Every structure is written in structure tokens, then in C-alpha cells.
Tab-separated table of C-alpha atoms in Angstrom:
chain	number	residue	atom	x	y	z
K	1	UNK	CA	-11.388	14.956	-1.978
K	2	UNK	CA	-8.675	16.681	-2.315
K	3	UNK	CA	-6.089	15.973	-5.159
K	4	UNK	CA	-2.710	17.854	-6.380
K	5	UNK	CA	0.202	16.751	-8.440
K	6	UNK	CA	1.958	15.090	-5.509
K	7	UNK	CA	0.739	13.089	-2.310
K	8	UNK	CA	1.068	15.562	0.555
K	9	UNK	CA	-0.515	14.973	4.184
K	10	UNK	CA	-1.566	18.693	5.033
K	11	UNK	CA	-3.718	18.248	8.105
K	12	UNK	CA	-0.755	19.101	10.279
K	13	UNK	CA	-0.900	22.631	9.154
K	14	UNK	CA	-4.768	22.997	9.351
K	15	UNK	CA	-5.179	21.551	5.634
K	16	UNK	CA	-6.235	18.004	3.933
K	17	UNK	CA	-5.020	14.670	2.955
K	18	UNK	CA	-3.998	15.609	-0.471
K	19	UNK	CA	-3.835	12.522	-3.255
K	20	UNK	CA	-1.552	12.264	-6.143
K	21	UNK	CA	-3.736	13.233	-9.132
K	22	UNK	CA	-1.898	10.644	-11.514
K	23	UNK	CA	-2.826	7.752	-8.886
K	24	UNK	CA	-5.951	8.922	-8.403
K	25	UNK	CA	-7.165	9.243	-12.212
K	26	UNK	CA	-5.914	5.679	-12.195
K	27	UNK	CA	-8.018	4.233	-9.282
K	28	UNK	CA	-11.229	6.468	-9.955
K	29	UNK	CA	-10.678	5.555	-14.087
K	30	UNK	CA	-14.198	4.223	-13.948
K	31	UNK	CA	-16.033	6.117	-11.401
K	32	UNK	CA	-18.190	9.351	-12.353
K	33	UNK	CA	-16.262	12.653	-10.840
K	34	UNK	CA	-16.619	16.270	-10.624
K	35	UNK	CA	-13.425	18.245	-10.957
K	36	UNK	CA	-13.216	21.883	-9.422
K	37	UNK	CA	-9.930	23.636	-9.995
K	38	UNK	CA	-9.314	26.136	-7.109
K	39	UNK	CA	-7.123	28.854	-6.466
K	40	UNK	CA	-3.405	29.896	-7.685
K	41	UNK	CA	-1.684	30.591	-10.858
K	42	UNK	CA	-2.853	27.341	-12.451
K	43	UNK	CA	-2.877	28.240	-16.066
K	44	UNK	CA	0.608	29.239	-16.582
K	45	UNK	CA	2.285	26.780	-14.383
K	46	UNK	CA	4.064	24.429	-16.817
K	47	UNK	CA	5.056	20.765	-15.943
K	48	UNK	CA	8.492	21.496	-15.432
K	49	UNK	CA	7.686	24.560	-12.744
K	50	UNK	CA	5.287	22.202	-10.861
K	51	UNK	CA	7.708	19.241	-10.761
K	52	UNK	CA	10.592	21.188	-9.552
K	53	UNK	CA	8.639	22.799	-7.143
K	54	UNK	CA	7.291	19.835	-5.459
K	55	UNK	CA	10.993	18.942	-4.584
K	56	UNK	CA	13.004	19.376	-1.293
K	57	UNK	CA	14.972	22.324	-2.205
K	58	UNK	CA	18.439	20.667	-2.601
K	59	UNK	CA	16.994	18.295	-4.974
K	60	UNK	CA	15.397	21.065	-6.773
K	61	UNK	CA	18.789	22.792	-7.141
K	62	UNK	CA	20.053	19.427	-8.421
K	63	UNK	CA	17.331	18.811	-10.919
K	64	UNK	CA	17.656	22.364	-12.211
K	65	UNK	CA	21.412	22.284	-12.619
K	66	UNK	CA	21.097	18.879	-14.405
K	67	UNK	CA	18.247	19.948	-16.858
K	68	UNK	CA	18.926	23.836	-17.179
K	69	UNK	CA	19.978	23.685	-20.939
K	70	UNK	CA	17.963	20.376	-21.697
K	71	UNK	CA	14.344	21.581	-22.123
K	72	UNK	CA	13.041	18.354	-24.141
K	73	UNK	CA	14.719	15.966	-21.085
K	74	UNK	CA	13.404	18.528	-18.326
K	75	UNK	CA	9.750	18.220	-20.168
K	76	UNK	CA	10.221	14.521	-19.954
K	77	UNK	CA	11.809	14.189	-16.547
K	78	UNK	CA	8.439	16.628	-15.393
K	79	UNK	CA	6.098	14.105	-17.045
K	80	UNK	CA	7.535	10.997	-15.487
K	81	UNK	CA	7.998	12.684	-12.136
K	82	UNK	CA	4.268	13.801	-11.755
K	83	UNK	CA	2.898	10.754	-13.778
K	84	UNK	CA	0.850	13.043	-16.200
K	85	UNK	CA	1.793	14.067	-19.675
K	86	UNK	CA	0.570	17.379	-19.862
K	87	UNK	CA	2.215	20.884	-20.622
K	88	UNK	CA	0.107	22.461	-17.979
K	89	UNK	CA	-0.794	19.869	-15.603
K	90	UNK	CA	-2.869	21.817	-13.368
K	91	UNK	CA	-5.399	22.081	-15.679
K	92	UNK	CA	-6.847	18.682	-15.934
K	93	UNK	CA	-7.589	17.050	-19.179
K	94	UNK	CA	-10.766	15.413	-19.457
K	95	UNK	CA	-9.076	12.161	-20.574
K	96	UNK	CA	-7.711	11.436	-17.320
K	97	UNK	CA	-11.317	10.655	-15.963
K	98	UNK	CA	-13.258	9.459	-18.846
K	99	UNK	CA	-16.517	9.685	-16.864
K	100	UNK	CA	-16.009	13.026	-15.455
K	101	UNK	CA	-19.348	14.857	-14.931
K	102	UNK	CA	-18.276	18.571	-14.546
K	103	UNK	CA	-15.031	20.357	-14.499
K	104	UNK	CA	-14.764	23.794	-13.066
K	105	UNK	CA	-12.580	26.837	-12.586
K	106	UNK	CA	-12.611	28.760	-9.409
K	107	UNK	CA	-10.040	31.883	-8.896
K	108	UNK	CA	-7.247	30.531	-10.890
K	109	UNK	CA	-4.785	32.788	-12.415
K	110	UNK	CA	-3.315	33.251	-15.687
K	111	UNK	CA	-2.262	36.679	-16.038
K	112	UNK	CA	1.070	35.707	-18.290
K	113	UNK	CA	-0.960	33.124	-20.290
K	114	UNK	CA	-0.713	35.423	-23.442
K	115	UNK	CA	2.922	35.321	-22.918
K	116	UNK	CA	3.094	31.505	-22.834
K	117	UNK	CA	3.823	29.340	-26.000
K	118	UNK	CA	1.506	28.312	-28.240
K	119	UNK	CA	1.582	24.865	-27.447
K	120	UNK	CA	0.831	25.574	-24.008
K	121	UNK	CA	-1.518	28.193	-24.164
K	122	UNK	CA	-3.537	25.606	-26.874
K	123	UNK	CA	-3.492	23.167	-24.143
K	124	UNK	CA	-4.770	25.523	-21.425
K	125	UNK	CA	-7.830	26.821	-23.891
K	126	UNK	CA	-8.510	23.327	-24.942
K	127	UNK	CA	-8.805	22.431	-21.233
K	128	UNK	CA	-10.965	25.673	-20.294
K	129	UNK	CA	-13.428	24.981	-23.394
K	130	UNK	CA	-14.056	21.302	-21.762
K	131	UNK	CA	-15.304	22.922	-18.500
K	132	UNK	CA	-18.701	22.515	-18.022
């Protein structure tokens, strides 16, 4: 099964049916799962960036203009939009899936992790340490 931060059907483009992570976490809360993070600059993509990237371009511009100078409100909006209260939602916290068997990271980027704010970096490092 493939999961991301939003439900998308990518089969018409040669991809897969992708399930929204927040919904999958609720549905599979009591199931044993193996999680593999694969590819991309996942370690430094914050919740705001992730949520905005998932919007259609015209809606993204509107949201950026609305929240541009309101960082706390933009984070609250992103958490609500994604359904995941994480600073770095592409690194799945173990508590989303209480019966997780394993967590792995494969070819994920974090080139600017050292430049991220302390809270974001701490969340990423906590999630990486929980991988097994």
C-alpha cells in the first residue's frame, strides 16, 4: 500500500493509488504495519510547505497570501489540512501507528537539516532514532 499526505490516484500516470496518511493511521490504528519512507527531500519539508504543495496552484497562491505573515496560524492551518500535528509530516511519528513493526528510510534527503529550527530538527532526529 502506498501512502502520502493526501489521497491521490496516480495510476493514470503510471503510479499507484495513494492513501492519505492521516486517514490510514485511523483506519489501521490496531494493525501491525511496516513503514518505509522512500525518496525526496523528506527530512526538511515542513508542514506548511507540504500542505501548500498539495494545493492547486491558484488555491496555493491564495493561502500563501492569507498566511504569509502569520506563522502560527499557517502551522495550525497546515496541521488541519494534513490531519497530522507534526512539524515534519513526511517523517511519520510512531504514535500514529501504535503497532508499527518497523520504520525505515530509503534515499531520503535532508540537505538543509542543520539550518532548520531547533524544534523541527529535534522532531526529525526523534523520528529517525525510532526507525528500526
